[in-house]
Amino acid sequence: MSDSVSDCTERRSAVTEAEVEALVRGICFKTGPPRTLGVEVEWLVHELRQPQLPASPERLQAAYAALRTLPLRSALTVEPGGQLELSSLPAASLMECIGSVSADLDAVRAVLREADLGLSGYGHEPWNPPSRYLHEPRYDAMERYLDRAGPEGRAMMCSSASVQVCLDAGYEEPGPLGHGRRWWLAHQLGAVLVAAFAHSPVARGRYTGWRSTRQSLWAAMDPGRSAAPPLSGDPRAAWARHVLDAPVMCVRAPDGPWDVPEGLTFRAWTRSENPPDRADLDYHLTTLFPPVRPRGHLELRMIDAQPGDDGWIVPLAVTAALFDDPEAAEIAYRTVKPLAERADSRPAPCNPLWNDAARHGLTDPELREAAVICFAAAAEALPRLGATDEVREAVAEFTERYVARGRCPADDLLTRLHSQSHGQSHDQVHDQAHDQADVHHGRSHGQLDGKDIRT
């Protein structure tokens, strides 16, 4: 969620509504042959020997100061709740991306171990309530804005972590690697990726009723900010309209707290007596959190953080194969096309398809079938992308352990839940929590009534 934008910049000339539309269309979809790949990996930071315990702000501050002295290739940033994020440079190949981020993670873990801290790959903090580590004008304003809609925003800011895959927008021309096809595919295949890699079924030690609690938060917190634009028509035009019609989160100030307007769209701001400038537009773009965000490239934001030191490699490899290999991209397109009907013409992630993916994971028969086909296509494509035997084996092991069995990483945590449920079946436990805990109805995670899985 971190974006490198200064807190406040000197006022420049205002931008008109027409200029905003032209700028957005020009900077958010840069087309051409898909040549580069990137990944952003977020991690929760816990006590090394007792991961259920959060680290104190003082210990985090000292550890992060030491991390900033490392000669990393990736950009290292800190999220509002103290999560760490490593963002790779654009890589010329899958293996270049994996190699550089893996080396950086090794260095980061070594420094954290010296402070008795460790990284945990969960899509949502399983044990502790949201607690903000960063107190900056941006996040103060964001918290005030999101609190108007309910508790989901704070949980998203402080308790979530993801694997974000960054892909080139694609060719201007149509076809499997054309930007229009890739934009559409990202929003439909995205539901399959949510289901296959769901890894956040627990909050505050209790089952929430979702395989991906993280994704349920995004869908619930503020549709004007976290939903995709309509997929019909030209992606550039649709995104430009979306940017203009999205609510303004905050207006930056050189001193003191930032203003948090209510009911002000960016379009209305351009028509006001004190219109925004280009820097305000750039900042506004960083406050929009759709599942697929165009930033010149496509940023796929729907994948939960994964278990294990190297769990992030599998979603990166699978996603890259399904988008950048023409044969695999065509198979993925044909496979997910029937699923689009379940979206019911509503934007992701606020539609029935994405809702089912987040709640049920691959226990949903259609999502499971689509995942089986897509993972097989990815496996066939990985040698063509230069993937090593180690990466191909990791994808094969994930496929066998989860996809082929209609499971996702969240189900490993739910198995522990089941073992404590005194003889109830997994489905019974799931149905009970389904009835008891639904974050879409605005209930705080502190009030969820699922089973406790603390160890």
Coordinates of C-alpha atoms in Angstrom, one line a residue:
M1 CA 0.0 0.0 0.0
S2 CA 3.0 2.3 0.4
D3 CA 3.5 4.8 -2.4
S4 CA 6.4 7.0 -2.8
V5 CA 4.8 10.5 -2.9
S6 CA 5.9 13.4 -0.8
D7 CA 3.6 14.6 1.9
C8 CA 3.1 18.0 0.4
T9 CA 4.5 19.8 -2.6
E10 CA 4.6 23.4 -3.7
R11 CA 1.4 24.5 -5.4
R12 CA 1.7 24.5 -9.2
S13 CA -0.8 25.4 -11.9
A14 CA -4.2 23.8 -11.5
V15 CA -5.3 20.9 -13.8
T16 CA -8.7 21.0 -15.6
E17 CA -11.0 18.1 -15.8
A18 CA -10.0 17.5 -19.5
E19 CA -6.3 17.6 -18.6
V20 CA -6.8 15.1 -15.8
E21 CA -8.5 12.7 -18.2
A22 CA -5.7 13.1 -20.8
L23 CA -3.0 12.7 -18.2
V24 CA -4.6 9.5 -16.7
R25 CA -5.0 8.0 -20.1
G26 CA -1.4 8.7 -21.0
I27 CA 0.4 7.6 -17.9
C28 CA -1.6 4.6 -16.6
F29 CA -1.5 2.2 -19.7
K30 CA 1.9 2.2 -21.4
T31 CA 1.7 -0.4 -24.1
G32 CA 4.3 -2.4 -25.9
P33 CA 5.7 -6.0 -25.8
P34 CA 5.6 -7.5 -22.3
R35 CA 9.3 -7.5 -21.4
T36 CA 9.5 -6.8 -17.6
L37 CA 8.1 -8.3 -14.4
G38 CA 8.0 -7.2 -10.8
V39 CA 6.8 -8.2 -7.4
E40 CA 5.9 -6.5 -4.2
V41 CA 6.0 -8.8 -1.1
E42 CA 4.5 -7.7 2.2
W43 CA 5.2 -9.4 5.5
L44 CA 3.9 -9.2 9.0
V45 CA 6.7 -8.8 11.6
H46 CA 6.4 -10.8 14.8
E47 CA 8.5 -12.0 17.7
L48 CA 10.9 -14.7 16.2
R49 CA 10.2 -17.4 18.8
Q50 CA 6.6 -16.5 19.6
P51 CA 5.0 -15.3 16.3
Q52 CA 1.7 -14.7 18.1
L53 CA 3.3 -11.8 19.9
P54 CA 3.6 -8.4 18.1
A55 CA 6.9 -6.6 18.4
S56 CA 7.0 -3.3 20.2
P57 CA 7.2 -0.1 18.2
E58 CA 10.6 0.7 19.8
R59 CA 12.0 -2.7 18.7
L60 CA 10.6 -2.3 15.2
Q61 CA 12.1 1.2 14.9
A62 CA 15.5 0.0 15.8
A63 CA 15.3 -3.0 13.5
Y64 CA 14.0 -0.9 10.6
A65 CA 16.8 1.6 11.1
A66 CA 19.3 -1.3 10.7
L67 CA 17.5 -2.6 7.6
R68 CA 17.8 0.8 5.9
T69 CA 21.6 0.5 5.9
L70 CA 21.4 -2.7 3.8
P71 CA 22.4 -2.4 0.1
L72 CA 19.2 -3.9 -1.2
R73 CA 18.2 -3.9 -4.9
S74 CA 14.5 -3.8 -3.9
A75 CA 12.8 -0.8 -2.4
L76 CA 12.1 -1.4 1.3
T77 CA 9.1 0.4 2.8
V78 CA 7.1 0.2 6.0
E79 CA 3.3 -0.1 6.0
P80 CA 1.0 1.7 8.5
G81 CA 0.8 -1.3 10.9
G82 CA 4.6 -2.0 10.8
Q83 CA 4.4 -4.5 7.9
L84 CA 7.5 -4.7 5.8
E85 CA 7.3 -4.5 2.0
L86 CA 10.0 -5.2 -0.6
S87 CA 9.3 -3.9 -4.1
S88 CA 11.5 -5.3 -6.8
L89 CA 13.0 -3.3 -9.7
P90 CA 11.4 -4.2 -13.1
A91 CA 13.2 -7.5 -14.1
A92 CA 13.9 -8.7 -17.5
S93 CA 12.9 -12.3 -16.6
L94 CA 11.1 -14.4 -14.0
M95 CA 14.3 -15.8 -12.6
E96 CA 16.0 -12.4 -12.4
C97 CA 13.0 -11.1 -10.4
I98 CA 13.1 -14.2 -8.1
G99 CA 16.8 -14.1 -7.6
S100 CA 17.0 -10.4 -6.7
V101 CA 14.1 -10.5 -4.2
S102 CA 15.3 -13.7 -2.7
A103 CA 18.7 -12.3 -2.0
D104 CA 17.2 -9.2 -0.5
L105 CA 14.9 -11.2 1.8
D106 CA 17.8 -13.3 3.0
A107 CA 19.6 -10.1 4.0
V108 CA 16.5 -8.7 5.7
R109 CA 15.8 -11.9 7.6
A110 CA 19.4 -12.0 8.9
V111 CA 19.1 -8.5 10.3
L112 CA 15.7 -9.2 11.9
R113 CA 17.0 -12.4 13.5
E114 CA 19.6 -10.5 15.3
A115 CA 16.8 -8.5 16.8
D116 CA 14.8 -11.7 17.6
L117 CA 12.2 -10.7 15.0
G118 CA 10.8 -12.7 12.1
L119 CA 8.6 -12.3 9.0
S120 CA 5.3 -14.1 8.7
G121 CA 3.4 -14.6 5.5
Y122 CA -0.3 -14.3 6.3
G123 CA -2.8 -12.3 4.3
H124 CA -4.2 -10.9 7.5
E125 CA -2.7 -10.7 11.0
P126 CA -4.1 -13.9 12.7
W127 CA -3.7 -13.0 16.4
N128 CA -3.6 -9.3 17.2
P129 CA -6.0 -6.3 16.6
P130 CA -5.0 -3.6 14.2
S131 CA -2.4 -1.3 15.7
R132 CA -0.8 1.6 13.8
Y133 CA 2.9 1.9 13.8
L134 CA 3.3 4.9 11.4
H135 CA 1.8 8.2 12.6
E136 CA 2.2 10.4 9.6
P137 CA -0.3 12.9 8.0
R138 CA -1.1 10.5 5.1
Y139 CA -2.1 7.7 7.4
D140 CA -3.8 9.9 10.0
A141 CA -6.0 11.2 7.2
M142 CA -6.5 7.8 5.7
E143 CA -7.6 6.4 9.0
R144 CA -10.1 9.3 9.5
Y145 CA -11.5 8.8 6.0
L146 CA -11.8 5.0 6.2
D147 CA -13.3 5.0 9.7
R148 CA -16.4 6.7 8.3
A149 CA -17.3 3.4 6.5
G150 CA -16.4 1.0 9.3
P151 CA -13.6 -1.0 10.9
E152 CA -12.4 -2.7 7.7
G153 CA -10.2 0.2 6.7
R154 CA -8.1 0.1 9.8
A155 CA -7.7 -3.7 9.5
M156 CA -6.6 -3.2 5.8
M157 CA -4.1 -0.6 6.8
C158 CA -2.5 -2.3 9.8
S159 CA -3.3 -6.0 9.6
S160 CA -3.0 -7.1 5.9
A161 CA -0.2 -8.3 3.7
S162 CA 0.0 -9.5 0.1
V163 CA 2.0 -10.6 -2.9
Q164 CA 1.5 -8.1 -5.6
V165 CA 2.5 -9.1 -9.1
C166 CA 3.4 -6.3 -11.6
L167 CA 3.1 -7.0 -15.3
D168 CA 3.6 -4.9 -18.4
A169 CA 0.3 -3.6 -19.8
G170 CA 0.8 -5.4 -23.1
Y171 CA 0.5 -4.6 -26.8
E172 CA -1.6 -1.9 -28.1
E173 CA -3.0 -4.4 -30.6
P174 CA -5.6 -7.1 -29.7
G175 CA -4.6 -10.7 -29.1
P176 CA -3.5 -12.8 -26.1
L177 CA -0.9 -10.2 -25.0
G178 CA -2.9 -7.1 -26.0
H179 CA -3.6 -4.6 -23.2
G180 CA -7.4 -4.9 -23.5
R181 CA -7.3 -8.7 -23.1
R182 CA -4.8 -8.5 -20.2
W183 CA -6.9 -5.9 -18.4
W184 CA -10.0 -8.1 -18.8
L185 CA -8.1 -11.3 -17.9
A186 CA -6.6 -9.8 -14.7
H187 CA -10.1 -9.0 -13.3
Q188 CA -11.6 -12.5 -14.1
L189 CA -8.5 -14.6 -13.4
G190 CA -8.1 -12.5 -10.3
A191 CA -10.9 -14.4 -8.6
V192 CA -9.1 -17.7 -9.3
L193 CA -5.9 -16.3 -7.8
V194 CA -7.8 -15.1 -4.8
A195 CA -9.3 -18.6 -4.3
A196 CA -6.1 -20.6 -5.0
F197 CA -3.8 -18.4 -2.7
A198 CA -6.3 -17.5 0.0
H199 CA -4.4 -17.4 3.3
S200 CA -6.2 -15.3 5.8
P201 CA -9.1 -17.2 7.5
V202 CA -8.3 -16.0 11.0
A203 CA -8.4 -12.7 12.9
R204 CA -7.8 -12.2 16.6
G205 CA -7.3 -15.9 16.9
R206 CA -10.7 -16.8 15.5
Y207 CA -12.1 -18.0 12.2
T208 CA -13.8 -15.2 10.3
G209 CA -15.9 -17.2 7.9
W210 CA -13.6 -16.3 5.0
R211 CA -10.7 -18.1 3.4
S212 CA -9.4 -14.7 2.5
T213 CA -10.4 -12.2 5.2
R214 CA -8.0 -9.8 3.5
Q215 CA -10.0 -9.8 0.3
S216 CA -13.3 -9.4 2.2
L217 CA -11.9 -6.3 3.8
W218 CA -11.1 -4.7 0.4
A219 CA -14.6 -5.5 -0.9
A220 CA -16.3 -4.0 2.1
M221 CA -14.3 -0.9 3.1
D222 CA -15.0 1.6 0.4
P223 CA -16.2 0.5 -3.1
G224 CA -15.6 3.9 -4.6
R225 CA -11.9 3.4 -3.8
S226 CA -11.3 -0.3 -3.9
A227 CA -13.6 -1.4 -6.7
A228 CA -12.6 -1.8 -10.4
P229 CA -14.1 0.3 -13.1
P230 CA -16.5 -1.3 -15.6
L231 CA -14.8 -3.7 -17.9
S232 CA -16.8 -2.8 -21.0
G233 CA -15.2 -0.4 -23.5
D234 CA -11.7 1.1 -23.6
P235 CA -9.7 0.5 -20.4
R236 CA -8.0 3.9 -20.6
A237 CA -11.3 5.7 -20.8
A238 CA -12.9 3.6 -18.1
W239 CA -10.0 4.2 -15.7
A240 CA -9.9 7.9 -16.4
R241 CA -13.6 8.2 -15.6
H242 CA -13.0 6.1 -12.5
V243 CA -10.2 8.4 -11.3
L244 CA -12.3 11.5 -11.8
D245 CA -15.4 10.1 -10.1
A246 CA -13.5 8.5 -7.1
P247 CA -13.8 10.4 -3.8
V248 CA -10.9 12.5 -2.6
M249 CA -9.4 10.9 0.4
C250 CA -7.5 14.0 1.7
V251 CA -6.1 17.3 0.7
R252 CA -2.5 17.7 1.8
A253 CA -1.3 20.6 3.8
P254 CA 2.3 21.9 4.5
D255 CA 1.6 22.0 8.3
G256 CA -0.8 20.3 10.7
P257 CA -3.4 17.7 9.9
W258 CA -4.6 17.2 6.4
D259 CA -8.2 18.0 5.4
V260 CA -10.5 15.0 4.9
P261 CA -13.4 16.2 2.8
E262 CA -16.7 14.4 2.7
G263 CA -18.4 13.6 -0.6
L264 CA -15.9 15.4 -2.8
T265 CA -14.9 13.6 -6.0
F266 CA -11.8 14.5 -7.9
R267 CA -14.0 15.7 -10.8
A268 CA -15.9 18.1 -8.5
W269 CA -12.6 19.3 -7.1
T270 CA -11.4 20.3 -10.6
R271 CA -14.5 22.3 -11.0
S272 CA -14.1 24.1 -7.6
E273 CA -12.7 27.5 -6.8
N274 CA -9.5 26.0 -5.5
P275 CA -8.8 23.2 -8.0
P276 CA -6.1 20.5 -7.7
D277 CA -2.7 20.6 -9.5
R278 CA -0.7 17.8 -11.1
A279 CA 0.9 16.8 -7.8
D280 CA -2.6 16.4 -6.3
L281 CA -3.6 14.2 -9.2
D282 CA -0.5 12.0 -8.7
Y283 CA -1.3 11.7 -5.0
H284 CA -4.9 10.9 -5.6
L285 CA -3.9 8.0 -7.9
T286 CA -1.9 6.5 -5.0
T287 CA -5.1 6.5 -2.8
L288 CA -7.1 4.2 -5.1
F289 CA -6.9 0.5 -4.3
P290 CA -8.7 -1.5 -6.9
P291 CA -7.7 -5.2 -7.3
V292 CA -5.9 -4.3 -10.6
R293 CA -4.2 -0.9 -10.5
P294 CA -2.8 0.5 -13.8
R295 CA 0.4 2.4 -13.1
G296 CA 1.9 2.3 -16.6
H297 CA 2.0 -1.4 -15.8
L298 CA -0.7 -3.6 -14.3
E299 CA -0.4 -4.1 -10.5
L300 CA -2.3 -7.2 -9.4
R301 CA -3.2 -6.7 -5.8
M302 CA -5.5 -9.6 -4.9
I303 CA -3.1 -12.3 -3.7
D304 CA -2.7 -13.0 0.0
A305 CA 0.8 -13.2 1.5
Q306 CA 1.9 -16.8 1.5
P307 CA 3.3 -19.2 4.1
G308 CA 7.0 -20.1 4.2
D309 CA 10.1 -18.1 3.3
D310 CA 9.6 -18.7 -0.4
G311 CA 5.9 -19.1 -0.7
W312 CA 5.6 -15.9 -2.6
I313 CA 7.5 -17.4 -5.6
V314 CA 4.6 -19.7 -6.6
P315 CA 2.0 -16.9 -7.2
L316 CA 4.6 -14.8 -8.9
A317 CA 5.6 -17.7 -11.3
V318 CA 2.0 -18.9 -12.0
T319 CA 0.7 -15.3 -12.6
A320 CA 3.7 -14.5 -14.9
A321 CA 3.2 -17.7 -16.9
L322 CA -0.5 -17.1 -17.4
F323 CA 0.0 -13.6 -18.6
D324 CA 3.3 -13.5 -20.4
D325 CA 3.3 -16.8 -22.2
P326 CA 0.9 -16.5 -25.2
E327 CA -0.3 -20.1 -25.2
A328 CA -0.9 -20.1 -21.4
A329 CA -2.7 -16.7 -21.6
E330 CA -5.0 -18.0 -24.3
I331 CA -5.9 -21.1 -22.2
A332 CA -6.5 -18.9 -19.1
Y333 CA -8.7 -16.6 -21.1
R334 CA -10.9 -19.5 -22.4
T335 CA -11.0 -21.1 -19.0
V336 CA -12.2 -18.1 -17.0
K337 CA -14.5 -16.7 -19.6
P338 CA -17.5 -18.7 -18.3
L339 CA -16.8 -17.5 -14.8
A340 CA -17.5 -13.9 -15.9
E341 CA -21.2 -14.6 -15.9
R342 CA -21.0 -15.1 -12.1
A343 CA -19.7 -11.6 -11.7
D344 CA -23.2 -10.4 -12.6
S345 CA -21.8 -7.3 -14.4
R346 CA -20.6 -5.9 -11.0
P347 CA -17.1 -4.6 -10.6
A348 CA -14.4 -6.7 -8.9
P349 CA -14.1 -7.4 -6.0
C350 CA -17.7 -6.4 -5.2
N351 CA -19.4 -9.2 -7.1
P352 CA -20.6 -12.7 -6.4
L353 CA -17.6 -14.4 -8.2
W354 CA -15.0 -12.6 -6.1
N355 CA -17.1 -12.9 -3.0
D356 CA -17.3 -16.7 -3.4
A357 CA -13.5 -16.9 -4.1
A358 CA -12.7 -15.0 -0.9
R359 CA -15.2 -17.0 1.2
H360 CA -14.9 -20.5 -0.2
G361 CA -11.5 -20.7 -1.8
L362 CA -11.1 -23.7 -4.0
T363 CA -14.0 -25.6 -2.3
D364 CA -16.0 -23.8 -4.9
P365 CA -16.2 -26.4 -7.7
E366 CA -16.0 -24.0 -10.7
L367 CA -13.1 -22.1 -9.2
R368 CA -11.4 -25.3 -8.5
E369 CA -11.8 -26.6 -12.0
A370 CA -10.6 -23.3 -13.4
A371 CA -7.5 -23.4 -11.1
V372 CA -6.6 -26.9 -12.1
I373 CA -6.6 -26.0 -15.8
C374 CA -4.8 -22.7 -15.3
F375 CA -2.1 -24.2 -13.0
A376 CA -1.5 -26.9 -15.6
A377 CA -1.1 -24.3 -18.3
A378 CA 1.3 -22.4 -16.1
A379 CA 3.3 -25.5 -15.5
E380 CA 3.6 -26.1 -19.2
A381 CA 4.7 -22.5 -19.8
L382 CA 7.3 -22.1 -17.1
P383 CA 10.1 -23.8 -19.0
R384 CA 9.4 -21.4 -21.9
L385 CA 9.9 -18.6 -19.4
G386 CA 13.2 -20.0 -18.2
A387 CA 12.0 -21.1 -14.8
T388 CA 14.5 -23.4 -13.0
D389 CA 13.7 -26.9 -11.8
E390 CA 13.4 -25.6 -8.3
V391 CA 10.7 -23.1 -9.2
R392 CA 8.8 -25.6 -11.4
E393 CA 8.9 -28.1 -8.5
A394 CA 7.6 -25.5 -6.1
V395 CA 4.6 -24.9 -8.4
A396 CA 4.1 -28.6 -8.8
E397 CA 4.1 -29.2 -5.0
F398 CA 1.6 -26.3 -4.5
T399 CA -0.6 -27.8 -7.2
E400 CA -0.6 -31.2 -5.7
R401 CA -1.0 -30.1 -2.1
Y402 CA -3.7 -27.5 -2.7
V403 CA -5.2 -27.0 -6.2
A404 CA -5.6 -30.7 -7.1
R405 CA -7.4 -31.3 -3.8
G406 CA -9.6 -28.2 -3.9
R407 CA -7.7 -26.6 -1.0
C408 CA -5.8 -23.4 -0.4
P409 CA -3.2 -22.4 2.2
A410 CA -6.1 -21.1 4.4
D411 CA -7.3 -24.7 4.8
D412 CA -4.1 -25.6 6.6
L413 CA -5.2 -23.2 9.4
L414 CA -8.7 -24.4 9.2
T415 CA -7.5 -27.9 9.7
R416 CA -6.1 -26.8 13.0
L417 CA -9.5 -25.2 13.8
H418 CA -11.2 -28.5 12.9
S419 CA -8.9 -30.5 15.2
Q420 CA -10.2 -28.3 18.1
S421 CA -13.9 -28.5 17.2
H422 CA -14.8 -31.6 19.2
G423 CA -15.8 -33.9 16.4
Q424 CA -17.6 -31.4 14.2
S425 CA -17.1 -31.8 10.5
H426 CA -15.1 -29.2 8.6
D427 CA -18.2 -28.2 6.7
Q428 CA -20.2 -27.8 9.9
V429 CA -17.6 -25.5 11.4
H430 CA -17.4 -23.5 8.2
D431 CA -21.2 -23.2 8.0
Q432 CA -21.4 -22.0 11.6
A433 CA -18.8 -19.4 11.1
H434 CA -20.4 -18.4 7.8
D435 CA -23.6 -17.6 9.7
Q436 CA -21.8 -16.0 12.7
A437 CA -19.1 -13.9 11.0
D438 CA -19.6 -11.7 8.0
V439 CA -17.4 -8.6 7.7
H440 CA -19.5 -7.4 4.8
H441 CA -22.2 -6.6 7.3
G442 CA -19.9 -4.2 9.2
R443 CA -19.0 -6.3 12.2
S444 CA -15.7 -5.7 13.8
H445 CA -13.2 -8.5 13.7
G446 CA -13.1 -8.2 17.5
Q447 CA -16.6 -9.5 17.5
L448 CA -16.3 -12.5 15.2
D449 CA -17.6 -15.7 16.8
G450 CA -15.6 -18.4 15.1
K451 CA -13.4 -21.0 16.9
D452 CA -10.2 -20.0 18.6
I453 CA -7.1 -21.5 17.1
R454 CA -4.4 -19.9 19.4
T455 CA -1.5 -22.2 20.2

